[in-house]
mmCIF file of N, CA and C in Angstrom:
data_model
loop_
_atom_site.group_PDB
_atom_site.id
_atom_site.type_symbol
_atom_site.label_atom_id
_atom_site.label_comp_id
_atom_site.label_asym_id
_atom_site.label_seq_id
_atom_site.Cartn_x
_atom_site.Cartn_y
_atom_site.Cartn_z
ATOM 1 N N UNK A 53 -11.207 -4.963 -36.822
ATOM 2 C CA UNK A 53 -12.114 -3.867 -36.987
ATOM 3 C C UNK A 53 -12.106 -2.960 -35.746
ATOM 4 N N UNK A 54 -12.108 -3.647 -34.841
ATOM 5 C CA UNK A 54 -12.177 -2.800 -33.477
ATOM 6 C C UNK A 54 -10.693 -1.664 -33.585
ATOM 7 N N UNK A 55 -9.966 -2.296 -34.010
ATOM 8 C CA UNK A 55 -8.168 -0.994 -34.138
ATOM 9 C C UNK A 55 -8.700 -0.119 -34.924
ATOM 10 N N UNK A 56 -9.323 -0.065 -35.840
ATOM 11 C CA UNK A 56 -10.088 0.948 -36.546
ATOM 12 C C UNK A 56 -10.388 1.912 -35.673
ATOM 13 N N UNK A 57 -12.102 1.554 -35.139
ATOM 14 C CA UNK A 57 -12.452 1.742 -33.804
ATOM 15 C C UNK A 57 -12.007 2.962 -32.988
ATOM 16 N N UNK A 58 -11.025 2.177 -32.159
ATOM 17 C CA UNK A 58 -10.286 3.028 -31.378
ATOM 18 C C UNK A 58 -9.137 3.153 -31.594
ATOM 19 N N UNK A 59 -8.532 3.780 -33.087
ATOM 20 C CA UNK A 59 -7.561 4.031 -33.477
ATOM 21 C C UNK A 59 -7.542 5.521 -33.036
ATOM 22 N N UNK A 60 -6.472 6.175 -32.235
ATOM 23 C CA UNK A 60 -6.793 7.253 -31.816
ATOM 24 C C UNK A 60 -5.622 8.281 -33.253
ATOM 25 N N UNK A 61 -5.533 7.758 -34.290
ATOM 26 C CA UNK A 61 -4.937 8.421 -35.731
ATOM 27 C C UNK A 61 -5.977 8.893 -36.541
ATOM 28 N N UNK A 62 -7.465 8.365 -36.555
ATOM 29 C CA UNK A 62 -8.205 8.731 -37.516
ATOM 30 C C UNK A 62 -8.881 9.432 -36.874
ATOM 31 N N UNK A 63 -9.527 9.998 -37.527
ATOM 32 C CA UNK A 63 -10.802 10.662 -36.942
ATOM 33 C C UNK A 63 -12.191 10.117 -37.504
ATOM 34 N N UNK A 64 -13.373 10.378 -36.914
ATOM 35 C CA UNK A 64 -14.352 9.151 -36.896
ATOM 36 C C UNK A 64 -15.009 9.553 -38.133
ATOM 37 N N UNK A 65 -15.005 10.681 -38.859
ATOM 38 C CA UNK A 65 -15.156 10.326 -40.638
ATOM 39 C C UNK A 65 -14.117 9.436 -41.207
ATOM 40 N N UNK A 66 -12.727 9.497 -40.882
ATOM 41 C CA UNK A 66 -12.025 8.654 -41.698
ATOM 42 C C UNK A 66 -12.239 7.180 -41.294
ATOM 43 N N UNK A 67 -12.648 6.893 -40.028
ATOM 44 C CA UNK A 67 -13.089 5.403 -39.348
ATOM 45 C C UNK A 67 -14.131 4.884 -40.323
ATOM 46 N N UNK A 68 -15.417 6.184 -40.302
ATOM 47 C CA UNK A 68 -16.170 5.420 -40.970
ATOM 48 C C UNK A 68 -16.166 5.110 -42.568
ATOM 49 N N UNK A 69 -15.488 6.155 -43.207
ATOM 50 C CA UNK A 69 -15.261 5.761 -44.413
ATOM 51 C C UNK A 69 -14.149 4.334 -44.555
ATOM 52 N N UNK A 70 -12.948 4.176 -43.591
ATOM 53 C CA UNK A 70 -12.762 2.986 -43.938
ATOM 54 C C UNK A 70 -13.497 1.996 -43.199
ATOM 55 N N UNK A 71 -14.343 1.844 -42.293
ATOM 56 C CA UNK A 71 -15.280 0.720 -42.815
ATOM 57 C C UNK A 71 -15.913 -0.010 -43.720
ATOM 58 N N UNK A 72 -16.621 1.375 -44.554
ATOM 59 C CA UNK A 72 -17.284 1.738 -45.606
ATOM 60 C C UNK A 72 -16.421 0.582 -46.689
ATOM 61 N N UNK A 73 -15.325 1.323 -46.820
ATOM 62 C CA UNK A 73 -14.366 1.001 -47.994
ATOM 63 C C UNK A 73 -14.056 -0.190 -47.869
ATOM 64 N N UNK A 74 -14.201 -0.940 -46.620
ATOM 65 C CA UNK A 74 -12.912 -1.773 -46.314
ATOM 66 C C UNK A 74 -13.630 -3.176 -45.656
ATOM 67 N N UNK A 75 -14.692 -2.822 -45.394
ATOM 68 C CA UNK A 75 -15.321 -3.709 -44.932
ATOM 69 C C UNK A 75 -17.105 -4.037 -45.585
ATOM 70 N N UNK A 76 -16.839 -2.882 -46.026
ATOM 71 C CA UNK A 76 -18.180 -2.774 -46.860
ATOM 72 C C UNK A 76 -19.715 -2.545 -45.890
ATOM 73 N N UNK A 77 -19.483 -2.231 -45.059
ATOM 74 C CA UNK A 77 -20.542 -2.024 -43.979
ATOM 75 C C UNK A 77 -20.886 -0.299 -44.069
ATOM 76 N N UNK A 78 -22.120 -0.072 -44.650
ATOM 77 C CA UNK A 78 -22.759 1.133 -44.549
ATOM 78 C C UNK A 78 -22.654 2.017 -43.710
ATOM 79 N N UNK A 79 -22.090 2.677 -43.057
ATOM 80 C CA UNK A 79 -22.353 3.693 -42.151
ATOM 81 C C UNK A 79 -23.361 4.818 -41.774
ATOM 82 N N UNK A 80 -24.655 4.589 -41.008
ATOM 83 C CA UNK A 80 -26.176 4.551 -41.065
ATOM 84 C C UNK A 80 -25.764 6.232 -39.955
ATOM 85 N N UNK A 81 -26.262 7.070 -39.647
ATOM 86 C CA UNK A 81 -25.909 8.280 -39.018
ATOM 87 C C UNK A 81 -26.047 8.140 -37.525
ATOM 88 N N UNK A 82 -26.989 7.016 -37.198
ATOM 89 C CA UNK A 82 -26.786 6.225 -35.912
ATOM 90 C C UNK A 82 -25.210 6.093 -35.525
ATOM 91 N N UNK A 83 -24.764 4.722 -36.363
ATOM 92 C CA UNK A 83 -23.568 4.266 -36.604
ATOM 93 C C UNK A 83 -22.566 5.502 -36.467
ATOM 94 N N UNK A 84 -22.379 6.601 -37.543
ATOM 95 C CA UNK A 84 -21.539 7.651 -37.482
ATOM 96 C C UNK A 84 -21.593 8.333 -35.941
ATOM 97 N N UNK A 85 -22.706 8.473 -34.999
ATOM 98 C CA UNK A 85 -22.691 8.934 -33.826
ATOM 99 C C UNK A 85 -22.009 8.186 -32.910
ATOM 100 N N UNK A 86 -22.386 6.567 -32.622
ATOM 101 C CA UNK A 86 -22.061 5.476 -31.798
ATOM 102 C C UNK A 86 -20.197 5.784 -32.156
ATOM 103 N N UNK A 87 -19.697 5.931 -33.610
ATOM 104 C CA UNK A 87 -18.554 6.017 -33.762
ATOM 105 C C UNK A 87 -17.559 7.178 -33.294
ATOM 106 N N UNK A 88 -18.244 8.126 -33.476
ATOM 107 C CA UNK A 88 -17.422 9.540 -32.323
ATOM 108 C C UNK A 88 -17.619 9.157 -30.973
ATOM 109 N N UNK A 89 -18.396 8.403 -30.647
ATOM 110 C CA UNK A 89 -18.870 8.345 -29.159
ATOM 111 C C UNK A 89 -17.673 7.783 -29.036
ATOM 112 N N UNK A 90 -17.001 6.611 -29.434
ATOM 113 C CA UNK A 90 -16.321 5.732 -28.784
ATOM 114 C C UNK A 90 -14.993 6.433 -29.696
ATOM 115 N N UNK A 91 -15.026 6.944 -30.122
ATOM 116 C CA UNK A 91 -13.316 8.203 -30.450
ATOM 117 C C UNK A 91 -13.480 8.568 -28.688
ATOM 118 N N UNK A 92 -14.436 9.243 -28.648
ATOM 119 C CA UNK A 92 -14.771 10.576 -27.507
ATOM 120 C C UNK A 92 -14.242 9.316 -26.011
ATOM 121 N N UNK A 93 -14.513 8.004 -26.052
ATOM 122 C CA UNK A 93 -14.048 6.981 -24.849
ATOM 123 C C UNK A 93 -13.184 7.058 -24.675
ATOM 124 N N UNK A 94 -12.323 6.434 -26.163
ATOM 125 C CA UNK A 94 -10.923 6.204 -26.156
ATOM 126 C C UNK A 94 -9.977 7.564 -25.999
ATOM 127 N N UNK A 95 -10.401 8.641 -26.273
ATOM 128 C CA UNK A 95 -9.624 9.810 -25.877
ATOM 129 C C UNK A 95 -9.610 10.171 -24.475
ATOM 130 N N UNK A 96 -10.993 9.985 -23.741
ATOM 131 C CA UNK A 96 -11.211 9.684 -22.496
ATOM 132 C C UNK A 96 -9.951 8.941 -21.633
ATOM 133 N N UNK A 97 -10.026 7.621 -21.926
ATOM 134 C CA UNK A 97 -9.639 6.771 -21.474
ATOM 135 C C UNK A 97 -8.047 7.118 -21.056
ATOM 136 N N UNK A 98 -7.495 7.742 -22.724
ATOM 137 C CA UNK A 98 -6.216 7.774 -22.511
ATOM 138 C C UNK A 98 -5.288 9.262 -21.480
ATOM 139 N N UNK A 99 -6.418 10.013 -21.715
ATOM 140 C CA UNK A 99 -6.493 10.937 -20.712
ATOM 141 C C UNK A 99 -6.354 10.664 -19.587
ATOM 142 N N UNK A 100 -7.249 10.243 -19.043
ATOM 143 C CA UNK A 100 -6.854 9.322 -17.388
ATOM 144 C C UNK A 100 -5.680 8.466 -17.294
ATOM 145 N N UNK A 101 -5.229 7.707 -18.467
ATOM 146 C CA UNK A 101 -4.130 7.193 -18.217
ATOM 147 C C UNK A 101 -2.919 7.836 -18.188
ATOM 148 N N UNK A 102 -2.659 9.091 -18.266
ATOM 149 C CA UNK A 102 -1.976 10.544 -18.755
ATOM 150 C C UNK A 102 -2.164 10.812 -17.287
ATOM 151 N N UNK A 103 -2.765 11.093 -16.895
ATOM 152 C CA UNK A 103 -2.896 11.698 -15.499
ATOM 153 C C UNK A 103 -2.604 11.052 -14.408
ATOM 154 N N UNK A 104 -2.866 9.368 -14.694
ATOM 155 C CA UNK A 104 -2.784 8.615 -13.850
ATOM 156 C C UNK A 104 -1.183 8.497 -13.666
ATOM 157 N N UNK A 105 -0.528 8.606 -14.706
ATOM 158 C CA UNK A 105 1.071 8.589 -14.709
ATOM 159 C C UNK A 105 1.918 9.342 -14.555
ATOM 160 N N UNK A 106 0.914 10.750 -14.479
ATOM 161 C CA UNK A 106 1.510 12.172 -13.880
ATOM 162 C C UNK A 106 1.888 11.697 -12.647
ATOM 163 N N UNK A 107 0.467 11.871 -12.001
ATOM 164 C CA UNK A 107 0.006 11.614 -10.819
ATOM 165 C C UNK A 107 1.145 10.507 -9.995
ATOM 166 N N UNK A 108 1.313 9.110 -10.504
ATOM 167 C CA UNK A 108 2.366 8.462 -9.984
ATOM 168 C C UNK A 108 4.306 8.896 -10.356
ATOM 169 N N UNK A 109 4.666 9.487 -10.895
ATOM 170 C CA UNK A 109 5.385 10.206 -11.230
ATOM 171 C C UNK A 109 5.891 11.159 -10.199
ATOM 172 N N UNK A 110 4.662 12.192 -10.406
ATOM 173 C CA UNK A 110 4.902 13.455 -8.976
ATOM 174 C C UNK A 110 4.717 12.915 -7.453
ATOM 175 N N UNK A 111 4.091 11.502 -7.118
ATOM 176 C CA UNK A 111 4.483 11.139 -5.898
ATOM 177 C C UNK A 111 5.606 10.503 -5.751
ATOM 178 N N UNK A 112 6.306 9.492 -6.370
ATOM 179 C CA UNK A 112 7.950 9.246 -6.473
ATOM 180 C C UNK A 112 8.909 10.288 -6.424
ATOM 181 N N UNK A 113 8.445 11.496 -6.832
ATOM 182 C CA UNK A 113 9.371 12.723 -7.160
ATOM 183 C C UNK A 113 9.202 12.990 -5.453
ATOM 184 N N UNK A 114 8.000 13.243 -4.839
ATOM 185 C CA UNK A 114 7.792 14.078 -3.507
ATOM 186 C C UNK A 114 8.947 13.199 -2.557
ATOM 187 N N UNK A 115 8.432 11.567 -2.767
ATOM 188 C CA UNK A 115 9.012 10.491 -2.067
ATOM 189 C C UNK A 115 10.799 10.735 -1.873
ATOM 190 N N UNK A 116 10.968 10.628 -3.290
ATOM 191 C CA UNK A 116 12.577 11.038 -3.429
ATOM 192 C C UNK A 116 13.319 12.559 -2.575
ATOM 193 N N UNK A 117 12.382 13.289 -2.543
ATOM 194 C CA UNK A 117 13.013 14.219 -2.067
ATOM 195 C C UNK A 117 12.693 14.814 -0.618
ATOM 196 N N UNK A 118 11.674 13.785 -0.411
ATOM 197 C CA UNK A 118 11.582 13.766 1.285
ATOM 198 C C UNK A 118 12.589 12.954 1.597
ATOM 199 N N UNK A 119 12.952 11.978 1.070
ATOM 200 C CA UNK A 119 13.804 10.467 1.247
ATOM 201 C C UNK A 119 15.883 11.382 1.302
ATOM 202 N N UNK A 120 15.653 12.016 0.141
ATOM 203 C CA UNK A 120 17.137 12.111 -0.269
ATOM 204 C C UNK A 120 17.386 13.677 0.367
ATOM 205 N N UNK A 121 16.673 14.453 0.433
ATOM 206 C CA UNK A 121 16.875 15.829 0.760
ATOM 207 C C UNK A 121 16.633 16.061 2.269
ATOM 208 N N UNK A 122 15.607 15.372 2.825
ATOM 209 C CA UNK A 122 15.509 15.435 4.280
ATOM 210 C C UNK A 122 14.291 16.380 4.740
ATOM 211 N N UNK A 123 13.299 16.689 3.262
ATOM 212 C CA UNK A 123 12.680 17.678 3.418
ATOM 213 C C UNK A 123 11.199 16.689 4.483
ATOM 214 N N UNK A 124 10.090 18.003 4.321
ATOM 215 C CA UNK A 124 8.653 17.303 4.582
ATOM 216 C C UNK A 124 8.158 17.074 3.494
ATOM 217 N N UNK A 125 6.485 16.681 3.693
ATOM 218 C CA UNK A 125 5.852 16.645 2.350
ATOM 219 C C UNK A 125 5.611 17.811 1.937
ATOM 220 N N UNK A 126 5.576 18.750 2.574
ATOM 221 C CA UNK A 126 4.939 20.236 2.062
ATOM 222 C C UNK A 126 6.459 21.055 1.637
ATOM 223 N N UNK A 127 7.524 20.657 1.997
ATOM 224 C CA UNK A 127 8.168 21.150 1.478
ATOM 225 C C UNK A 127 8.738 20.415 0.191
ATOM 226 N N UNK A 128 8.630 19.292 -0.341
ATOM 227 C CA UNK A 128 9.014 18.930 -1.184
ATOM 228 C C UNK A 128 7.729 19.243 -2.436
ATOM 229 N N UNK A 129 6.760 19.135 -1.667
ATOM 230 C CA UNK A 129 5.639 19.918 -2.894
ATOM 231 C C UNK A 129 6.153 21.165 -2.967
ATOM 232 N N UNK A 130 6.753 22.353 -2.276
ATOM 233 C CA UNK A 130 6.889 23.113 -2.742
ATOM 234 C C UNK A 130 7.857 23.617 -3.533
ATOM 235 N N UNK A 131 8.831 22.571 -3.676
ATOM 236 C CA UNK A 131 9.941 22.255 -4.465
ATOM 237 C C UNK A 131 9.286 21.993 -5.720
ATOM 238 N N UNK A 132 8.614 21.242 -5.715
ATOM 239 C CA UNK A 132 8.243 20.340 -6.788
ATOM 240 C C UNK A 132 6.916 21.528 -7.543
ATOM 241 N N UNK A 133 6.370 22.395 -6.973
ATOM 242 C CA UNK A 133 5.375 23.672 -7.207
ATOM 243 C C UNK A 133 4.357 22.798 -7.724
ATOM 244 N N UNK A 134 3.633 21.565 -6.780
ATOM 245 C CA UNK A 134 2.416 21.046 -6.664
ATOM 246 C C UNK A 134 1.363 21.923 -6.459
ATOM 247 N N UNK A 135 0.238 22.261 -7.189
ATOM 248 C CA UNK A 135 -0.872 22.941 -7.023
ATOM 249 C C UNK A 135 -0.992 23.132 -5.648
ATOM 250 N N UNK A 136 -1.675 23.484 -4.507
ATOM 251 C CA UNK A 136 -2.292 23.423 -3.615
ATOM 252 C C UNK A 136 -3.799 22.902 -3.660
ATOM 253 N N UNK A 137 -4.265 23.069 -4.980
ATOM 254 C CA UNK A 137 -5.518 21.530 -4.932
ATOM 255 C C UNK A 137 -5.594 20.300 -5.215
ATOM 256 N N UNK A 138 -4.190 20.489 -5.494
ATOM 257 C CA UNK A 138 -3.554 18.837 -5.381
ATOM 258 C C UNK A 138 -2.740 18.099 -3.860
ATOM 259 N N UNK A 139 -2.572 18.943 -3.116
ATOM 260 C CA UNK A 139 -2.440 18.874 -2.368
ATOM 261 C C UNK A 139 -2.600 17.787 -1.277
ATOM 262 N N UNK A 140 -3.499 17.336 -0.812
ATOM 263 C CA UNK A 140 -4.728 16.611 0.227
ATOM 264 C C UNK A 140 -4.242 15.573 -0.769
ATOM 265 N N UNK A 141 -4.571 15.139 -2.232
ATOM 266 C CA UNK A 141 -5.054 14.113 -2.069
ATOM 267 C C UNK A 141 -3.128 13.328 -2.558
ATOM 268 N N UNK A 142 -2.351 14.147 -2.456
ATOM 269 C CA UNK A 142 -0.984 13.569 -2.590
ATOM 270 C C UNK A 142 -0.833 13.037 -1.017
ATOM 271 N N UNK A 143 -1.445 13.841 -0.337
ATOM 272 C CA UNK A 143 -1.052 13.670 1.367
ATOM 273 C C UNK A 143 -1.628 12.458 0.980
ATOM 274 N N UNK A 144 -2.706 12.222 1.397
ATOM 275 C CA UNK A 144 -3.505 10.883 1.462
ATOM 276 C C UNK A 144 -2.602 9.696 0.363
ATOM 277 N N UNK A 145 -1.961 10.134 -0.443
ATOM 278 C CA UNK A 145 -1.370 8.971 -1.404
ATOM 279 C C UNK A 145 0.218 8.492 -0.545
ATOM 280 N N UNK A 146 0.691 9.642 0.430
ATOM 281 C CA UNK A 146 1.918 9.540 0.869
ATOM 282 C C UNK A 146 1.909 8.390 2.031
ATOM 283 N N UNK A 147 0.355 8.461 2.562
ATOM 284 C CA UNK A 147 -0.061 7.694 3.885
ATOM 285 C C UNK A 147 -0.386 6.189 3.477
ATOM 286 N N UNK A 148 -0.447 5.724 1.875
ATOM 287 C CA UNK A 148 -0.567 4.624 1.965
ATOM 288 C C UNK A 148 0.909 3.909 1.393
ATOM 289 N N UNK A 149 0.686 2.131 2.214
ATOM 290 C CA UNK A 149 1.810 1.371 2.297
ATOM 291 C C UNK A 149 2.068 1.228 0.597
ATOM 292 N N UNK A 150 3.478 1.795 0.687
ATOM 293 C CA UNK A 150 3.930 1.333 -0.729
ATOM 294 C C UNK A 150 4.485 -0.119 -1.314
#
């Protein structure tokens, strides 16, 4: 029941109708809210995990091309056309032991 849940394919009318259908459990308008809520988590969730893998991604990229090119960090961000408010906190990610 929970893959239902946080099936991020349905949307939380089709969740609750297959409950409904499938499990036979009423869906009370409480229930229908609690159920977008936790769509609204799991979309959350996977978001950060999206970013989180950007995020480690574009520091291997900086790494590699300080490593292989001979550049700095600021020049390989600027290779790489890292925001400048991303900036700081790539520095701070470059300074810890890998």
């Amino acid at each position: 029941m929970l893959d239902i849940l946080l099936s991020d394919i349905k949307s939380a009318a089709e969740k609750a109708e297959t409950l409904q259908n499938n499990y036979g459990i009423q869906m009370t308008q409480s229930m229908k809210k609690e159920a977008a809520q936790m769509c609204n988590l799991s979309e959350s969730i996977e978001e950060r995990g999206i970013q989180k893998g950007i995020q480690k991604e574009s520091l291997r990229s900086i790494q590699k091309i300080m490593k292989n090119a001979h550049l700095s960090s600021e020049q390989a961000m600027d290779l790489l056309e890292i925001p400048e408010r991303d900036r700081a906190r790539y520095l701070e990610l470059l300074k810890q032991p890998q």
